[in-house]
Short mmCIF file of C-alpha atoms in Angstrom, two decimals:
data_model
loop_
_atom_site.label_atom_id
_atom_site.label_comp_id
_atom_site.label_asym_id
_atom_site.label_seq_id
_atom_site.Cartn_x
_atom_site.Cartn_y
_atom_site.Cartn_z
CA MET A 25 114.17 98.69 68.57
CA LEU A 26 112.14 95.60 69.42
CA ASN A 27 115.22 93.81 70.75
CA LYS A 28 116.26 96.81 72.84
CA LEU A 29 112.81 97.16 74.35
CA GLU A 30 112.73 93.44 75.04
CA LYS A 31 116.08 93.52 76.81
CA ALA A 32 115.02 96.49 78.91
CA LEU A 33 111.47 95.43 79.82
CA MET A 34 111.47 91.65 79.93
CA PRO A 35 113.80 91.31 82.97
CA ILE A 36 111.49 93.68 84.83
CA ALA A 37 108.45 91.76 83.68
CA ASP A 38 110.08 88.48 84.67
CA MET A 39 110.94 89.80 88.13
CA LEU A 40 107.44 91.13 88.68
CA GLY A 41 105.96 87.95 87.23
CA LYS A 42 107.52 85.98 90.08
CA ASN A 43 106.14 88.28 92.75
CA LYS A 44 103.35 86.41 94.53
CA ILE A 45 101.35 89.53 95.30
CA LEU A 46 101.39 90.75 91.70
CA VAL A 47 100.64 87.26 90.40
CA ALA A 48 97.67 87.08 92.76
CA ILE A 49 96.38 90.47 91.62
CA ARG A 50 96.75 89.48 87.97
CA ASP A 51 95.04 86.11 88.43
CA GLY A 52 92.39 87.61 90.67
CA PHE A 53 91.34 89.93 87.86
CA LEU A 54 91.35 87.04 85.40
CA ILE A 55 88.83 85.18 87.55
CA SER A 56 86.23 87.85 86.82
CA THR A 57 87.11 88.20 83.11
CA PRO A 58 84.34 85.86 81.80
CA VAL A 59 81.52 87.78 83.49
CA ILE A 60 83.05 91.10 82.45
CA ILE A 61 83.07 90.02 78.80
CA VAL A 62 79.43 88.92 79.00
CA GLY A 63 78.47 92.12 80.81
CA SER A 64 80.14 94.14 78.04
CA MET A 65 77.94 92.46 75.45
CA PHE A 66 74.78 93.40 77.35
CA ILE A 67 75.94 97.02 77.69
CA LEU A 68 76.71 97.18 73.98
CA PHE A 69 73.25 95.92 73.02
CA ALA A 70 71.51 98.40 75.30
CA ASN A 71 73.55 101.36 73.96
CA PHE A 72 73.96 100.40 70.31
CA PRO A 73 74.48 103.72 68.45
CA VAL A 74 71.97 103.31 65.62
CA PRO A 75 69.18 105.88 65.15
CA GLY A 76 65.86 104.42 66.19
CA TRP A 77 67.49 101.44 67.94
CA SER A 78 65.96 102.19 71.32
CA GLU A 79 62.56 103.05 69.82
CA PHE A 80 62.48 99.81 67.78
CA TRP A 81 63.04 97.59 70.80
CA ALA A 82 60.70 99.71 72.92
CA LYS A 83 57.84 98.64 70.65
CA ILE A 84 58.62 95.02 71.54
CA PHE A 85 59.73 95.20 75.17
CA GLY A 86 58.16 98.50 76.22
CA VAL A 87 59.58 101.86 77.26
CA GLY A 88 62.58 101.51 79.54
CA TRP A 89 63.63 98.14 78.11
CA GLU A 90 67.27 99.15 78.62
CA SER A 91 66.85 98.64 82.36
CA TYR A 92 66.69 94.89 81.78
CA PHE A 93 70.20 95.00 80.36
CA SER A 94 71.33 97.45 83.02
CA ASN A 95 70.62 94.79 85.63
CA VAL A 96 73.26 92.58 84.02
CA ALA A 97 75.74 95.44 83.98
CA ARG A 98 74.95 96.13 87.64
CA ALA A 99 75.72 92.50 88.43
CA THR A 100 79.16 92.77 86.81
CA PHE A 101 80.72 96.24 86.49
CA ASP A 102 78.84 97.79 89.42
CA ILE A 103 80.12 95.11 91.81
CA ILE A 104 83.60 94.79 90.33
CA SER A 105 85.22 95.54 93.71
CA ILE A 106 83.49 92.54 95.27
CA LEU A 107 84.61 90.34 92.39
CA THR A 108 88.11 91.77 92.79
CA VAL A 109 88.42 91.22 96.53
CA VAL A 110 87.15 87.64 96.28
CA GLY A 111 89.27 86.80 93.24
CA ILE A 112 92.50 88.26 94.59
CA GLY A 113 91.89 86.79 98.04
CA TYR A 114 91.47 83.35 96.48
CA ALA A 115 94.50 83.75 94.19
CA TYR A 116 96.81 85.09 96.90
CA ALA A 117 95.83 82.33 99.32
CA ARG A 118 96.71 79.85 96.58
CA GLU A 119 100.08 81.52 96.00
CA ILE A 120 101.15 81.38 99.65
CA GLY A 121 99.69 77.93 100.36
CA ALA A 122 96.75 79.04 102.51
CA ASP A 123 93.17 77.79 102.38
CA LYS A 124 91.87 79.30 99.12
CA ILE A 125 88.18 79.39 100.01
CA GLN A 126 88.83 80.82 103.46
CA GLY A 127 91.17 83.39 101.87
CA ALA A 128 88.37 84.57 99.59
CA ILE A 129 85.85 84.65 102.45
CA VAL A 130 87.97 86.61 104.93
CA SER A 131 88.87 89.07 102.15
CA LEU A 132 85.22 89.73 101.37
CA VAL A 133 84.23 90.05 105.03
CA SER A 134 87.13 92.42 105.75
CA PHE A 135 86.20 94.58 102.76
CA ILE A 136 82.60 94.87 103.96
CA ILE A 137 83.72 95.62 107.53
CA LEU A 138 85.46 98.75 106.21
CA MET A 139 82.51 99.75 104.03
CA PRO A 140 80.03 102.47 105.09
CA THR A 141 76.63 100.83 105.45
CA ALA A 142 74.57 103.82 106.61
CA ILE A 143 73.42 105.67 103.49
CA PRO A 144 71.86 109.11 104.13
CA TYR A 145 68.61 110.13 102.48
CA GLU A 146 66.02 112.86 102.87
CA GLY A 147 62.94 111.28 104.44
CA VAL A 148 59.50 112.70 105.10
CA GLU A 149 60.45 113.59 108.66
CA GLY A 150 63.86 114.95 107.69
CA PRO A 151 67.35 113.54 107.09
CA SER A 152 67.68 109.87 107.93
CA PHE A 153 69.79 106.79 107.17
CA VAL A 154 69.10 103.41 105.62
CA ARG A 155 71.20 100.33 106.27
CA ALA A 156 72.50 99.26 102.85
CA ILE A 157 75.61 98.85 100.73
CA GLY A 158 76.04 101.59 98.14
CA PHE A 159 77.13 100.71 94.61
CA SER A 160 79.59 103.60 94.81
CA TYR A 161 81.63 101.55 97.29
CA ILE A 162 81.57 98.23 95.46
CA GLY A 163 82.06 99.52 91.91
CA THR A 164 85.25 100.68 90.24
CA ASN A 165 85.88 103.30 92.94
CA GLY A 166 86.62 100.52 95.44
CA ILE A 167 89.00 98.40 93.36
CA PHE A 168 92.22 99.80 94.82
CA LEU A 169 90.98 99.31 98.38
CA ALA A 170 89.77 95.81 97.45
CA MET A 171 93.29 94.94 96.28
CA LEU A 172 94.83 96.14 99.54
CA VAL A 173 92.25 94.47 101.75
CA SER A 174 92.47 91.08 100.01
CA ILE A 175 96.26 90.94 100.28
CA LEU A 176 96.39 92.11 103.90
CA SER A 177 93.53 89.94 105.13
CA VAL A 178 94.92 86.75 103.59
CA ARG A 179 98.37 87.63 104.89
CA ILE A 180 97.06 88.05 108.44
CA PHE A 181 94.98 84.89 108.16
CA ASN A 182 97.94 82.83 106.97
CA TRP A 183 100.20 84.33 109.67
CA GLY A 184 97.78 83.29 112.41
CA TYR A 185 97.39 79.83 110.86
CA LYS A 186 101.16 79.31 110.61
CA LYS A 187 101.53 80.35 114.24
CA GLY A 188 99.40 77.37 115.15
CA TRP A 189 96.54 79.46 116.52
CA THR A 190 93.96 76.92 115.46
CA ILE A 191 91.39 74.68 117.10
CA LYS A 192 92.47 71.09 116.50
CA LEU A 193 89.81 68.39 116.34
CA PRO A 194 90.29 64.60 116.36
CA HIS A 195 91.33 63.06 113.03
CA GLY A 196 88.05 61.20 112.70
CA VAL A 197 86.17 64.46 112.17
CA PRO A 198 85.07 65.10 108.53
CA PRO A 199 87.61 67.29 106.65
CA ALA A 200 85.12 70.11 106.06
CA VAL A 201 84.42 70.39 109.80
CA PHE A 202 88.14 70.08 110.63
CA ASP A 203 89.11 72.89 108.23
CA SER A 204 86.25 75.09 109.42
CA PHE A 205 87.35 74.97 113.07
CA ALA A 206 91.01 75.34 112.10
CA ALA A 207 90.15 78.65 110.40
CA LEU A 208 88.15 80.01 113.34
CA ILE A 209 90.89 81.82 115.29
CA PRO A 210 92.80 83.13 112.23
CA SER A 211 89.51 84.47 110.86
CA PHE A 212 88.76 86.18 114.18
CA LEU A 213 92.23 87.76 114.06
CA VAL A 214 91.62 89.18 110.57
CA MET A 215 88.18 90.52 111.39
CA PHE A 216 89.37 92.09 114.65
CA VAL A 217 92.22 93.91 112.87
CA PHE A 218 89.88 95.39 110.26
CA PHE A 219 87.36 96.19 112.98
CA LEU A 220 90.04 98.37 114.59
CA VAL A 221 90.96 99.89 111.22
CA ARG A 222 87.34 100.90 110.64
CA ILE A 223 87.12 102.54 114.06
CA GLY A 224 90.37 104.36 113.35
CA PHE A 225 89.07 105.83 110.10
CA GLU A 226 85.76 106.82 111.71
CA LEU A 227 87.75 109.01 114.11
CA THR A 228 89.28 110.92 111.18
CA PRO A 229 87.67 113.52 108.88
CA TYR A 230 87.60 110.88 106.13
CA GLU A 231 85.12 108.75 108.15
CA SER A 232 85.91 105.57 106.17
CA ALA A 233 88.76 103.82 104.38
CA HIS A 234 86.84 104.15 101.10
CA ASN A 235 86.59 107.92 101.45
CA PHE A 236 90.26 108.15 102.44
CA ILE A 237 91.48 106.27 99.37
CA TYR A 238 89.10 108.12 97.10
CA THR A 239 90.11 111.52 98.46
CA VAL A 240 93.83 110.84 98.36
CA LEU A 241 93.64 109.71 94.75
CA GLN A 242 91.70 112.81 93.75
CA ALA A 243 93.98 115.30 95.49
CA PRO A 244 96.71 115.47 92.79
CA LEU A 245 94.03 116.29 90.23
CA MET A 246 92.73 119.37 92.04
CA GLY A 247 93.41 122.85 90.74
CA VAL A 248 93.62 122.08 87.03
CA GLY A 249 91.26 123.63 84.53
CA ASN A 250 90.48 124.24 80.90
CA SER A 251 93.80 123.94 79.03
CA LEU A 252 96.02 121.50 77.17
CA GLY A 253 97.96 121.06 80.40
CA ALA A 254 94.75 120.04 82.15
CA GLN A 255 93.97 117.57 79.36
CA ILE A 256 97.43 116.03 79.69
CA VAL A 257 97.05 115.70 83.45
CA TYR A 258 93.62 114.16 82.95
CA VAL A 259 94.54 111.60 80.30
CA VAL A 260 97.81 110.55 81.95
CA SER A 261 96.11 110.24 85.36
CA CYS A 262 93.35 108.10 83.89
CA SER A 263 95.88 105.76 82.28
CA ILE A 264 97.95 105.45 85.45
CA PHE A 265 94.89 104.72 87.55
CA TRP A 266 93.77 102.07 85.06
CA PHE A 267 97.24 100.52 85.25
CA PHE A 268 96.64 99.91 88.95
CA GLY A 269 93.17 98.51 88.31
CA ILE A 270 91.28 101.70 89.17
CA ASN A 271 88.72 103.16 86.79
CA GLY A 272 90.64 106.32 85.94
CA PRO A 273 87.75 108.40 84.56
CA ALA A 274 85.60 107.42 87.56
CA VAL A 275 88.20 109.09 89.78
CA ALA A 276 89.27 111.98 87.56
CA ASN A 277 85.78 112.93 86.39
CA SER A 278 84.72 113.88 89.90
CA VAL A 279 87.05 116.87 89.42
CA PHE A 280 87.00 117.38 85.66
CA SER A 281 83.44 116.44 84.71
CA PRO A 282 81.85 119.73 85.89
CA ILE A 283 84.44 121.65 83.85
CA PHE A 284 83.96 119.54 80.71
CA ARG A 285 80.18 119.69 80.99
CA THR A 286 80.14 123.46 81.34
CA LEU A 287 82.42 123.93 78.35
CA SER A 288 80.30 121.56 76.27
CA MET A 289 77.09 123.40 77.18
CA GLU A 290 78.61 126.76 76.24
CA ASN A 291 79.66 125.36 72.87
CA LEU A 292 76.17 123.91 72.36
CA ALA A 293 74.54 127.26 73.19
CA ALA A 294 76.82 129.03 70.71
CA PHE A 295 76.15 126.35 68.08
CA GLU A 296 72.37 126.73 68.42
CA ALA A 297 72.70 130.53 68.22
CA GLY A 298 74.90 130.34 65.12
CA LEU A 299 77.82 131.97 66.95
CA PRO A 300 81.52 130.97 66.84
CA LEU A 301 82.23 128.02 69.13
CA PRO A 302 84.34 129.22 72.08
CA HIS A 303 86.06 126.12 73.49
CA ILE A 304 88.31 123.28 72.31
CA TYR A 305 88.56 121.16 75.46
CA THR A 306 84.98 120.04 75.86
CA GLY A 307 83.55 116.73 76.95
CA GLN A 308 83.39 115.69 73.30
CA PHE A 309 87.11 116.39 72.89
CA VAL A 310 87.77 114.05 75.82
CA ASP A 311 85.39 111.30 74.77
CA LEU A 312 85.92 111.31 71.01
CA PHE A 313 89.50 112.40 70.31
CA GLN A 314 91.64 111.27 73.24
CA THR A 315 90.94 107.54 73.30
CA PHE A 316 89.41 105.01 70.94
CA GLY A 317 88.10 101.75 72.32
CA GLY A 318 88.28 102.82 75.96
CA GLY A 319 91.06 103.86 78.36
CA GLY A 320 94.53 103.69 76.85
CA SER A 321 93.00 103.95 73.35
CA THR A 322 93.14 100.16 73.20
CA LEU A 323 91.22 99.75 69.94
CA SER A 324 94.60 100.04 68.20
CA LEU A 325 95.93 97.34 70.52
CA VAL A 326 92.98 95.01 69.87
CA ILE A 327 93.45 95.33 66.11
CA LEU A 328 97.08 94.25 66.51
CA MET A 329 96.10 91.38 68.80
CA VAL A 330 93.83 90.00 66.09
CA THR A 331 96.08 90.64 63.09
CA VAL A 332 99.76 90.27 64.03
CA CYS A 333 99.95 88.26 67.26
CA LYS A 334 100.65 84.50 67.29
CA SER A 335 99.82 83.63 70.90
CA GLU A 336 96.47 81.85 71.06
CA ARG A 337 95.70 83.55 74.37
CA ILE A 338 96.16 87.02 72.86
CA LYS A 339 94.43 86.22 69.57
CA GLN A 340 91.36 84.71 71.21
CA LEU A 341 91.06 87.60 73.66
CA GLY A 342 91.43 90.00 70.74
CA LYS A 343 88.64 88.30 68.82
CA LEU A 344 86.37 88.49 71.87
CA SER A 345 87.24 92.13 72.45
CA ILE A 346 87.22 93.60 68.94
CA VAL A 347 83.46 94.28 68.74
CA PRO A 348 83.15 95.72 72.29
CA GLY A 349 86.33 97.74 71.57
CA ILE A 350 84.78 99.35 68.50
CA PHE A 351 82.04 100.66 70.77
CA GLY A 352 84.37 101.86 73.53
CA ILE A 353 84.22 98.91 75.93
CA ASN A 354 87.65 97.61 76.90
CA GLU A 355 87.37 96.05 80.37
CA PRO A 356 88.11 92.62 78.81
CA ILE A 357 91.49 93.99 77.70
CA ILE A 358 92.18 95.91 80.92
CA PHE A 359 91.64 92.86 83.12
CA GLY A 360 92.07 90.02 80.63
CA LEU A 361 95.32 90.75 78.78
CA PRO A 362 95.91 92.23 81.37
CA ILE A 363 96.89 95.92 81.28
CA VAL A 364 96.65 96.07 85.07
CA LEU A 365 100.15 95.95 86.60
CA ASN A 366 101.65 94.90 83.26
CA PRO A 367 105.01 96.72 82.96
CA VAL A 368 105.35 95.90 79.27
CA MET A 369 102.14 97.74 78.31
CA ILE A 370 102.33 100.78 80.59
CA ILE A 371 104.36 102.93 78.15
CA PRO A 372 102.00 102.69 75.15
CA PHE A 373 98.94 102.64 77.42
CA ILE A 374 99.93 106.11 78.63
CA GLY A 375 101.67 107.24 75.46
CA VAL A 376 98.95 106.63 72.87
CA PRO A 377 96.21 108.69 74.60
CA LEU A 378 98.81 111.39 75.31
CA MET A 379 99.79 111.44 71.61
CA ASN A 380 96.13 111.63 70.60
CA THR A 381 95.53 114.52 72.98
CA ILE A 382 98.47 116.60 71.76
CA LEU A 383 97.83 115.97 68.05
CA SER A 384 94.11 116.69 68.45
CA ALA A 385 94.87 119.90 70.33
CA ILE A 386 97.15 121.00 67.49
CA ALA A 387 94.49 120.11 64.90
CA PHE A 388 91.84 122.17 66.70
CA GLU A 389 94.15 125.05 67.65
CA THR A 390 95.36 125.52 64.07
CA GLY A 391 91.84 125.42 62.66
CA PHE A 392 92.43 122.21 60.74
CA LEU A 393 89.37 120.80 62.51
CA PRO A 394 86.26 122.74 63.58
CA TYR A 395 85.51 122.82 67.29
CA THR A 396 83.13 120.24 68.71
CA ASN A 397 79.55 121.48 68.75
CA GLY A 398 78.66 120.33 72.25
CA VAL A 399 76.03 117.84 71.06
CA SER A 400 76.00 114.88 73.44
CA LEU A 401 76.56 111.55 71.68
CA PRO A 402 76.22 108.05 73.12
CA TRP A 403 79.58 107.00 74.52
CA THR A 404 79.38 103.83 72.40
CA THR A 405 79.42 105.80 69.11
CA PRO A 406 82.31 104.40 67.01
CA LEU A 407 85.10 106.59 65.67
CA GLY A 408 84.43 108.04 62.27
CA PHE A 409 80.74 108.49 63.01
CA SER A 410 81.50 110.32 66.25
CA GLY A 411 84.02 112.65 64.59
CA TYR A 412 81.54 113.70 61.93
CA LEU A 413 78.56 114.05 64.26
CA SER A 414 80.47 116.10 66.84
CA THR A 415 82.04 118.54 64.36
CA GLY A 416 80.04 118.25 61.12
CA SER A 417 83.30 117.66 59.26
CA LEU A 418 84.45 114.52 57.44
CA LYS A 419 88.01 115.65 58.12
CA ALA A 420 87.39 114.88 61.79
CA SER A 421 86.41 111.31 60.88
CA ALA A 422 89.55 110.90 58.77
CA PHE A 423 91.64 112.39 61.57
CA GLN A 424 90.26 109.84 64.04
CA VAL A 425 91.24 107.02 61.67
CA LEU A 426 94.73 108.52 61.37
CA LEU A 427 95.09 108.57 65.16
CA LEU A 428 93.94 104.95 65.27
CA ILE A 429 96.66 103.96 62.78
CA LEU A 430 99.33 105.89 64.69
CA GLY A 431 98.19 104.10 67.85
CA CYS A 432 98.79 100.77 66.12
CA VAL A 433 102.33 101.89 65.27
CA VAL A 434 103.06 102.81 68.90
CA TYR A 435 101.50 99.67 70.37
CA TYR A 436 103.15 97.28 67.90
CA PRO A 437 106.60 96.70 69.47
CA PHE A 438 105.15 96.32 72.95
CA ILE A 439 102.41 93.83 72.09
CA LYS A 440 104.96 91.82 70.11
CA ILE A 441 107.12 91.55 73.23
CA LEU A 442 104.14 90.30 75.22
CA ASP A 443 103.11 88.04 72.36
CA LYS A 444 106.54 86.41 72.30
CA SER A 445 106.45 85.83 76.05
CA TYR A 446 102.94 84.30 76.00
CA LEU A 447 103.80 82.18 72.97
CA LYS A 448 106.80 80.76 74.79
CA ASP A 449 104.65 79.92 77.81
CA GLU A 450 102.11 78.19 75.57
CA GLU A 451 104.82 76.14 73.85
CA ASN A 452 106.25 75.08 77.22
CA GLN A 453 102.79 74.13 78.46
CA SER A 454 102.18 72.14 75.27
CA GLU A 455 105.42 70.20 75.79
CA GLU A 456 104.47 69.45 79.40
CA ASP A 457 101.05 68.22 78.30
CA GLU A 458 102.65 65.92 75.72
CA LEU A 459 104.96 64.43 78.35
CA GLU A 460 102.02 63.84 80.68
CA ASP A 461 100.20 61.97 77.91
CA ILE A 462 103.06 59.47 77.57
CA SER A 463 102.67 56.38 79.77
CA PHE A 464 104.69 53.20 80.16
CA ASP A 465 101.78 51.27 78.60
CA ASP A 466 102.42 53.10 75.34
CA LEU A 467 106.09 52.00 75.23
CA SER A 468 107.31 48.79 73.66
CA LEU A 469 110.64 47.01 73.84
CA ASP A 470 111.55 48.50 70.48
CA ASP A 471 111.00 51.99 71.87
CA ILE A 472 113.32 51.19 74.78
#
């Protein structure tokens, strides 16, 4: 089976791996991986699911101490679109031979040109606006637009540069000044194009490119409700969005979250009244039985990365990601492995959460597990604990562990394919490094 999957998927992966746009997107995400990993650690500390954790630290740092850690998260996850547009702009400029720094700069400027900067608020004298950049536009909701903008802006910049539309200065001018003036006209061309794009969107009902992308992505999710079919649509949509670098729940929850919250509150009201619980598909079902370790149920994947993989790149990333993964944080895997635009991992990344959803639905429908009680748990609560606390049944904890093991089985052949590919790259790089270390000074006549 492993050989068949390798023969089917590796040619596709090899073809996509040579695509400059996809390489730039992959490497652009990798640029922000270090700060994402550090940000995950701060989030984990602030939301550690131990009773009395928050109260203990409040005695030392004061009430609201979590806000200190939230500032670090805001500087990483909440501005991920900015990190994305700069990283991909830099990487794509490198791939096509353009000025890397200018590529990153024009990408960022173009992204902000398209961004709404008038945020409405209710003032003392009535509705008004404040000039600012909203986190909703530079967080995960803007990643897909950031990808498009970075590629297009660098492409336009490089096209203008190759056309010779530059200001040429004498050769005696310092290189920094020479490059700056050479980028002037191509940069104007990029900014003018996105200036027109912004005006175009303002003339539509969407009002901005951000709203257009966000609305178009949400449209297929409309009209679904409280059923297994809705859960399947939700979990598959989230995985597909994540595959393209978009925070799937951030998109899907705008439609589904009101439904899940209402169902959870009705279960909680029944639980407090001692009545039979009415609903299966609550917010707790989504959070605690569909995925473990974040989108794609990647905790199973991280366990395999640490235990069975031989590639140093995969093993080290797995070691860095295992603790955050236990508490539901998997951005290091999404953008570091990466999952984003990785054709080898798309099947299990969709399939494992889908399997968990269907098996959990069967377990609840048949009465094997009691319905979730609607009690809201921290999203960082590990499996096992979360199963028991949400249902009051140890069988739920054991069932979560079973799903985790089944996830490992599904992920295994796919991560081994990727492991083999990365290991080969590492061996080739090692051989190249050894050849570079050899110099003529190290050779003697006997060697010749």
